[in-house]
XYZ file of C-alpha atoms in Angstrom:
490
model
C 0.120 -0.103 -0.170
C 1.398 3.285 -1.073
C 2.114 5.604 2.055
C -0.718 7.862 3.906
C 1.666 11.045 3.860
C 2.577 14.116 2.139
C 5.004 16.416 2.156
C 2.999 18.970 4.050
C 2.223 16.533 7.006
C 0.465 13.277 8.273
C -3.315 12.758 7.808
C -5.063 11.234 9.880
C -6.963 9.032 7.680
C -6.611 8.399 3.774
C -9.860 10.968 3.738
C -8.023 13.697 4.760
C -5.405 13.180 1.798
C -7.675 12.753 -0.954
C -9.687 16.349 1.086
C -6.822 17.814 1.272
C -5.468 17.712 -3.122
C -8.863 18.564 -3.563
C -8.740 21.512 -1.306
C -5.684 22.686 -3.525
C -7.203 22.721 -7.039
C -8.001 25.343 -8.219
C -11.865 26.484 -8.249
C -13.022 24.113 -4.903
C -13.743 26.732 -1.907
C -14.799 23.754 0.145
C -14.197 19.357 0.252
C -15.345 16.972 1.829
C -14.884 12.999 0.581
C -16.634 9.390 2.325
C -16.933 5.637 1.396
C -20.056 4.946 0.530
C -21.853 1.822 -1.023
C -24.052 1.415 -4.637
C -26.578 -0.564 -5.566
C -24.240 -3.223 -6.476
C -22.207 -3.264 -2.520
C -19.771 -2.148 -3.417
C -17.732 0.549 -1.595
C -17.174 3.919 -3.533
C -14.548 6.625 -2.075
C -17.191 9.852 -3.685
C -15.429 13.350 -3.038
C -18.236 16.394 -2.819
C -16.428 20.171 -3.877
C -18.057 23.578 -3.248
C -17.256 25.243 -6.333
C -14.806 28.387 -5.372
C -14.445 31.750 -7.435
C -10.687 32.515 -8.738
C -10.484 36.506 -9.545
C -11.194 35.382 -13.435
C -13.939 33.933 -12.519
C -15.242 36.814 -10.778
C -14.386 38.637 -14.451
C -15.843 36.708 -16.999
C -19.227 36.832 -14.619
C -19.117 40.562 -14.389
C -18.268 40.628 -18.006
C -20.884 38.750 -18.770
C -23.572 40.521 -17.263
C -22.510 44.476 -18.542
C -22.194 42.660 -21.791
C -26.264 41.391 -21.232
C -26.836 44.722 -20.665
C -25.279 46.140 -23.302
C -26.805 44.739 -25.579
C -30.397 44.669 -24.723
C -30.090 49.380 -24.294
C -27.386 49.606 -26.945
C -29.490 49.480 -29.377
C -32.968 50.747 -27.969
C -35.014 54.470 -28.377
C -35.814 55.315 -24.375
C -39.502 55.506 -24.003
C -41.011 58.426 -24.823
C -43.083 58.968 -21.458
C -39.834 59.183 -19.314
C -37.161 58.346 -17.245
C -38.007 55.034 -14.989
C -41.005 52.916 -17.223
C -38.797 51.394 -18.887
C -39.462 47.652 -17.771
C -37.350 45.844 -20.761
C -35.755 42.351 -18.909
C -37.817 41.212 -16.053
C -39.374 38.525 -17.582
C -40.991 35.910 -14.741
C -39.285 32.477 -14.189
C -41.529 30.856 -14.667
C -43.273 31.580 -17.152
C -40.331 32.875 -19.617
C -42.979 36.028 -20.418
C -43.190 39.866 -19.077
C -44.266 39.802 -15.697
C -47.724 41.891 -15.813
C -46.780 46.378 -16.142
C -49.538 46.636 -13.137
C -47.558 43.726 -11.225
C -44.189 45.971 -11.776
C -46.120 49.639 -11.469
C -46.757 47.670 -8.185
C -43.208 45.923 -7.533
C -41.169 49.839 -7.947
C -43.895 52.070 -6.357
C -43.353 50.273 -3.303
C -39.651 50.953 -3.903
C -40.263 54.387 -4.082
C -42.086 54.356 -0.899
C -39.950 52.966 0.576
C -36.689 55.581 -0.142
C -38.956 58.877 0.239
C -40.102 56.824 3.951
C -36.091 56.952 4.952
C -36.527 60.964 3.841
C -33.493 60.335 1.055
C -31.909 63.505 -0.395
C -28.128 63.388 -1.573
C -28.625 59.824 -3.004
C -25.979 57.072 -4.801
C -27.566 54.882 -6.648
C -25.315 52.167 -8.325
C -26.521 50.025 -10.479
C -28.569 52.548 -12.579
C -30.229 50.314 -14.638
C -32.862 51.349 -16.981
C -33.908 54.615 -14.253
C -36.849 53.348 -12.092
C -36.284 54.692 -9.253
C -34.281 58.117 -10.601
C -37.355 59.160 -12.185
C -39.172 58.870 -9.869
C -36.937 60.111 -6.614
C -34.112 62.225 -8.299
C -36.474 65.441 -9.385
C -37.713 65.831 -4.881
C -33.847 65.084 -4.163
C -31.068 67.579 -3.669
C -28.840 65.565 -5.179
C -28.929 62.180 -6.885
C -25.429 59.733 -8.548
C -25.876 57.241 -10.271
C -23.239 54.936 -11.469
C -23.221 52.340 -13.797
C -21.082 49.148 -15.433
C -22.685 49.411 -18.764
C -21.522 52.057 -21.132
C -24.831 51.614 -22.877
C -26.505 52.500 -20.219
C -25.142 55.540 -18.642
C -24.975 57.037 -22.245
C -29.084 56.285 -22.424
C -29.972 57.938 -19.476
C -27.775 60.613 -19.935
C -29.838 61.727 -23.117
C -32.663 61.621 -20.960
C -31.428 63.369 -18.225
C -29.958 66.084 -20.137
C -33.499 66.255 -22.183
C -35.280 66.676 -18.919
C -34.830 70.409 -17.465
C -35.571 69.354 -13.382
C -32.307 66.531 -13.671
C -29.644 68.126 -15.277
C -28.640 70.053 -11.994
C -28.829 67.116 -10.497
C -28.258 63.851 -11.394
C -24.285 63.056 -12.464
C -24.060 59.736 -14.104
C -20.493 57.410 -13.759
C -19.783 54.226 -15.839
C -17.998 52.318 -13.248
C -18.333 48.916 -11.669
C -20.186 48.854 -8.272
C -16.808 48.089 -6.084
C -15.260 51.034 -7.997
C -14.681 54.068 -5.558
C -13.941 56.686 -8.297
C -14.981 59.725 -8.445
C -18.192 59.012 -6.317
C -17.452 61.732 -2.778
C -17.012 60.579 0.823
C -18.587 60.442 3.785
C -21.422 62.830 1.173
C -24.756 60.578 0.252
C -27.620 60.137 3.005
C -28.797 56.979 1.330
C -26.902 54.434 -0.904
C -29.248 52.353 -2.865
C -28.894 49.221 -4.666
C -31.520 47.885 -5.847
C -32.185 44.892 -7.705
C -28.802 44.752 -8.678
C -27.119 42.395 -5.740
C -28.291 39.209 -8.227
C -25.996 39.947 -10.385
C -22.431 40.035 -8.366
C -20.384 36.550 -8.982
C -19.679 35.987 -4.204
C -20.470 37.252 -1.309
C -16.874 39.033 -0.908
C -17.763 40.969 -4.538
C -20.948 41.786 -1.987
C -19.164 42.523 0.648
C -16.151 45.054 -0.834
C -19.795 46.670 -3.160
C -21.342 47.278 1.131
C -17.484 48.931 2.489
C -18.095 51.133 -1.313
C -21.240 52.162 0.085
C -20.285 52.263 2.811
C -17.328 54.790 2.822
C -20.018 56.860 0.685
C -22.407 57.705 3.086
C -22.394 60.691 5.937
C -22.847 59.707 9.278
C -26.582 58.337 9.819
C -27.079 58.055 6.754
C -28.001 54.139 5.437
C -27.828 51.609 2.654
C -31.075 50.258 0.864
C -30.488 46.265 -0.762
C -33.655 46.254 -2.262
C -34.868 43.242 -3.715
C -32.247 40.861 -2.384
C -32.914 36.494 -3.423
C -33.349 34.732 -0.280
C -30.342 31.354 -0.695
C -32.817 30.077 1.857
C -35.927 29.292 -0.001
C -33.385 28.431 -3.712
C -34.567 25.181 -3.485
C -38.260 26.378 -3.601
C -38.111 28.490 -6.425
C -36.017 25.512 -8.747
C -38.460 23.770 -7.826
C -41.897 25.488 -8.309
C -39.854 26.936 -12.114
C -39.132 23.016 -12.639
C -42.526 21.662 -12.499
C -43.871 25.207 -14.024
C -41.945 24.224 -17.778
C -42.165 20.543 -16.905
C -44.593 20.031 -15.184
C -44.827 15.621 -15.561
C -41.941 15.186 -14.899
C -41.506 12.397 -11.990
C -40.317 14.267 -8.143
C -37.084 11.702 -8.531
C -36.619 13.776 -11.708
C -37.722 16.985 -10.666
C -35.874 16.739 -7.426
C -32.422 15.754 -9.548
C -32.488 18.684 -11.515
C -33.175 20.534 -9.037
C -30.056 19.107 -7.431
C -27.668 19.796 -11.180
C -29.471 22.971 -11.217
C -28.619 25.340 -7.421
C -24.687 25.148 -7.778
C -25.301 25.939 -11.548
C -27.282 29.205 -10.395
C -26.247 32.148 -11.809
C -27.652 34.763 -9.946
C -26.566 35.985 -6.229
C -28.808 34.333 -3.703
C -27.895 35.638 0.128
C -29.278 34.030 3.488
C -30.279 37.215 5.728
C -27.903 35.985 8.573
C -24.843 37.127 5.612
C -26.043 41.478 6.511
C -26.149 41.005 10.139
C -22.669 38.776 10.108
C -21.537 41.592 7.400
C -22.727 44.382 9.979
C -21.884 42.598 13.515
C -18.324 43.339 11.496
C -18.003 46.716 11.211
C -18.141 49.238 14.329
C -19.621 52.151 11.483
C -23.328 49.758 11.477
C -25.713 51.051 14.116
C -27.960 48.792 12.772
C -30.126 45.985 9.952
C -32.983 46.178 9.075
C -34.431 43.031 6.423
C -37.843 43.051 5.541
C -39.946 40.633 3.044
C -41.344 42.633 0.006
C -44.249 44.683 0.536
C -46.988 43.802 -1.695
C -50.208 41.658 -3.474
C -49.040 40.399 -6.172
C -47.619 36.784 -5.003
C -45.680 36.351 -7.411
C -41.775 35.995 -7.381
C -40.544 39.516 -6.914
C -42.596 39.037 -3.386
C -42.565 35.168 -2.380
C -38.442 35.084 -2.653
C -36.828 37.963 -2.391
C -36.471 40.582 0.923
C -34.762 44.075 1.458
C -32.100 44.886 3.707
C -31.465 48.611 5.108
C -28.119 48.969 7.005
C -28.342 52.282 9.124
C -24.708 53.920 9.831
C -23.686 55.064 13.498
C -24.812 57.945 14.888
C -28.544 56.664 13.865
C -30.698 56.611 16.874
C -31.908 52.807 16.185
C -35.442 52.191 18.082
C -34.001 48.340 18.933
C -36.138 44.867 18.764
C -34.709 42.123 18.535
C -36.515 42.351 22.481
C -39.227 42.034 21.989
C -41.943 40.033 23.581
C -42.340 36.689 21.729
C -45.653 34.656 21.187
C -45.985 32.370 18.834
C -48.414 31.554 16.002
C -50.986 29.103 16.326
C -49.979 28.150 19.562
C -49.849 31.830 21.864
C -52.997 33.507 18.562
C -55.229 31.769 16.749
C -56.617 34.804 14.896
C -55.351 38.020 13.615
C -58.610 39.280 15.678
C -56.803 38.525 18.636
C -54.179 40.121 17.947
C -56.013 43.141 20.227
C -55.669 41.779 22.799
C -52.509 39.549 22.808
C -50.637 43.671 22.418
C -52.511 44.827 25.288
C -50.440 42.198 27.620
C -47.923 42.586 26.476
C -47.112 47.122 26.717
C -48.459 47.225 22.625
C -45.841 45.786 21.176
C -44.848 42.382 19.877
C -42.886 39.793 18.255
C -44.902 37.423 16.258
C -43.273 33.792 15.499
C -43.776 30.582 13.276
C -46.105 32.366 10.712
C -46.534 30.030 8.435
C -46.084 32.290 4.865
C -49.200 32.206 2.824
C -46.468 33.038 -0.514
C -44.379 29.801 -0.026
C -47.184 27.113 1.071
C -47.416 25.894 -2.151
C -44.126 26.110 -3.610
C -42.792 24.341 -0.190
C -45.892 21.843 -0.952
C -44.379 20.516 -4.646
C -41.091 20.373 -3.138
C -42.315 17.996 -0.641
C -41.824 19.534 2.596
C -43.904 19.091 5.056
C -46.463 21.737 7.043
C -44.436 22.418 10.380
C -46.061 24.898 11.831
C -49.251 24.431 13.783
C -50.845 28.191 12.208
C -53.104 29.267 9.863
C -50.058 30.237 7.257
C -50.680 34.068 7.177
C -50.048 36.332 4.145
C -47.363 39.109 4.961
C -49.523 41.338 3.102
C -52.292 41.333 4.695
C -50.718 40.987 8.235
C -49.143 45.086 7.338
C -53.311 45.671 5.871
C -53.879 44.965 9.485
C -51.565 47.200 11.042
C -52.773 49.919 8.900
C -56.045 49.778 9.537
C -54.994 49.600 13.775
C -52.649 51.996 14.034
C -49.392 49.994 13.788
C -46.882 49.109 12.094
C -46.247 45.569 10.459
C -42.098 44.501 10.207
C -42.186 40.969 9.151
C -39.084 39.582 8.276
C -37.692 35.836 7.910
C -37.776 32.982 10.465
C -34.522 31.771 10.855
C -36.075 28.523 12.208
C -37.155 27.708 8.892
C -37.140 29.632 5.267
C -40.934 28.942 5.553
C -42.232 30.745 8.432
C -41.612 34.762 8.959
C -41.372 36.783 11.924
C -44.075 39.566 12.222
C -42.768 42.883 14.723
C -45.770 45.105 15.793
C -45.243 48.058 16.891
C -47.148 51.742 17.458
C -46.762 53.813 13.604
C -45.080 56.342 15.039
C -43.773 57.134 11.502
C -39.648 55.538 13.090
C -38.020 54.727 10.411
C -34.700 53.135 11.591
C -35.264 49.624 13.330
C -32.678 47.183 14.605
C -32.842 43.796 14.973
C -36.343 43.217 12.993
C -34.616 39.962 11.525
C -33.018 37.274 14.575
C -30.398 35.413 13.511
C -29.138 32.858 14.173
C -25.447 31.025 15.146
C -25.088 31.425 11.594
C -21.952 28.767 11.405
C -24.478 26.017 11.094
C -25.213 26.875 7.670
C -23.767 28.593 4.753
C -24.386 32.234 3.696
C -24.396 32.656 -0.133
C -23.995 31.026 -2.949
C -20.879 31.438 -4.988
C -22.751 31.908 -9.468
C -18.861 33.560 -10.138
C -18.187 29.810 -9.875
C -21.818 27.782 -11.771
C -20.137 27.879 -15.410
C -17.378 25.913 -13.937
C -19.804 23.416 -11.526
C -20.669 21.262 -14.978
C -16.826 20.832 -15.263
C -15.441 20.806 -13.015
C -15.646 16.847 -12.001
C -13.717 15.585 -14.509
C -11.062 18.211 -14.013
C -10.428 17.482 -10.704
C -10.070 14.122 -11.874
C -7.729 14.457 -14.095
C -5.497 16.489 -12.050
C -6.036 14.135 -8.849
C -5.040 11.083 -10.855
C -1.836 13.005 -11.400
C -0.600 13.825 -7.437
C -2.331 11.058 -5.565
C -1.618 6.991 -4.915
C -4.899 5.053 -6.947
C -7.091 4.133 -4.556
C -7.155 7.207 -2.908
C -7.862 9.387 -6.251
C -12.076 9.249 -6.310
C -15.076 7.283 -7.949
C -17.528 9.631 -8.109
C -17.170 13.524 -7.621
C -20.224 15.843 -6.972
C -20.313 19.484 -7.549
C -23.095 20.870 -4.311
C -24.182 23.856 -3.530
C -22.285 24.260 -0.165
C -21.389 20.976 3.000
C -24.312 20.104 5.342
C -22.536 21.823 8.684
C -23.598 20.366 13.122
C -24.300 23.257 15.347
C -20.751 23.469 16.407
C -19.717 24.568 12.862
C -18.051 20.650 11.114
C -19.034 18.647 8.332
C -22.525 16.725 9.002
C -21.493 13.755 6.584
C -23.799 11.963 7.011
C -25.657 14.517 5.807
C -23.630 14.938 2.810
C -26.735 13.741 -0.240
C -26.456 10.714 -1.948
C -24.734 10.745 -5.681
C -26.616 10.097 -8.876
């Protein structure tokens, strides 16, 4: 038998040598190796790898999206109704058809209302696109700066701004990538917007760098608003629903296999809300993190699987809500009509937990997820409407316990817009916080590349028989790899 040592270290098991060799390969972020039996009782060495995002892949990923936007807007004529009314490219993932215009206008109106409620006057928008927010917000702003990585986008917007007397002295446009601070004044803006743009970033590290740029542009007391964030926790439900919509006749086993393949190949960035709380905890300048579900009455992908985050910079005086008295929906409270009495018992402030999200019930069922909560599913919009009718602010956020649940913090509607602790994170070490879309194109060819490299480096008996690309390694609560939780290879 070949020796199980390397020049670097003496491994404690043959698996560790194979794992170390895998982690040393370009494009591999994490790896685990286990021994499994196949259906014939044969023992096989199976490697599980999570793709990494080398610098070259980061650049390629950004350039691919830039090319998409250059092509989308390079030859189009601006809408004659003015900036902010061009919804080109907003297609449903389920049907591949344009999302109905009334739903898109409702989506935009909700985003504009949130920004105005924050009192934005000096605005920087990173990733301005066709100007869906710039159009309605810039006329009332003191100054509105906007950047985009697409020359075609900036040229198009520049022509529209020059033709609008209300905007030409207020709006400054710059063509540059999201992580570049060139020419942007430091500590000047009261609001930085990244609305429906972070999904195009290659990985969480790139987003972190962009948020750092934004934080340094903010004046004390300002805020970063990150809108339309895709939720990593519901990615499987989303991909399952998309598959059912496009191939309704597939058997459950075929759907599961297709989704297993699709997750590591996902080309858009999805984030656990805990990413934002962890990012903020590492920066003393951040005073509060406010994570909310997307508002709106329409049950579509814009409200089901996305959320928005406000990051408040120091000198803000946030109202912290992490310790608001909590009751459980379906156990302590069974009907919305019972909320007034429960609020009276708890001094007018209440956190309602473990609420089954009615927006996700059908998609969770398609995924085979069991109903694990006691209460009747609620639509977050219906709960927010109840709050408006009763003089309460209802702040709906994800539940860290289960992606199909949400929580609602109910407080007096006193005009406060700087909240912290709406979302309550759990230990983020036990679950992934982001996927890596910059590595998605590498995922399909990675097993063949790794098998070739390992065959040249390792003894034959340590070269895995199967190499499975997965989005993340399952972890135990103490942060170690949960080997029993690794999926069976196809």
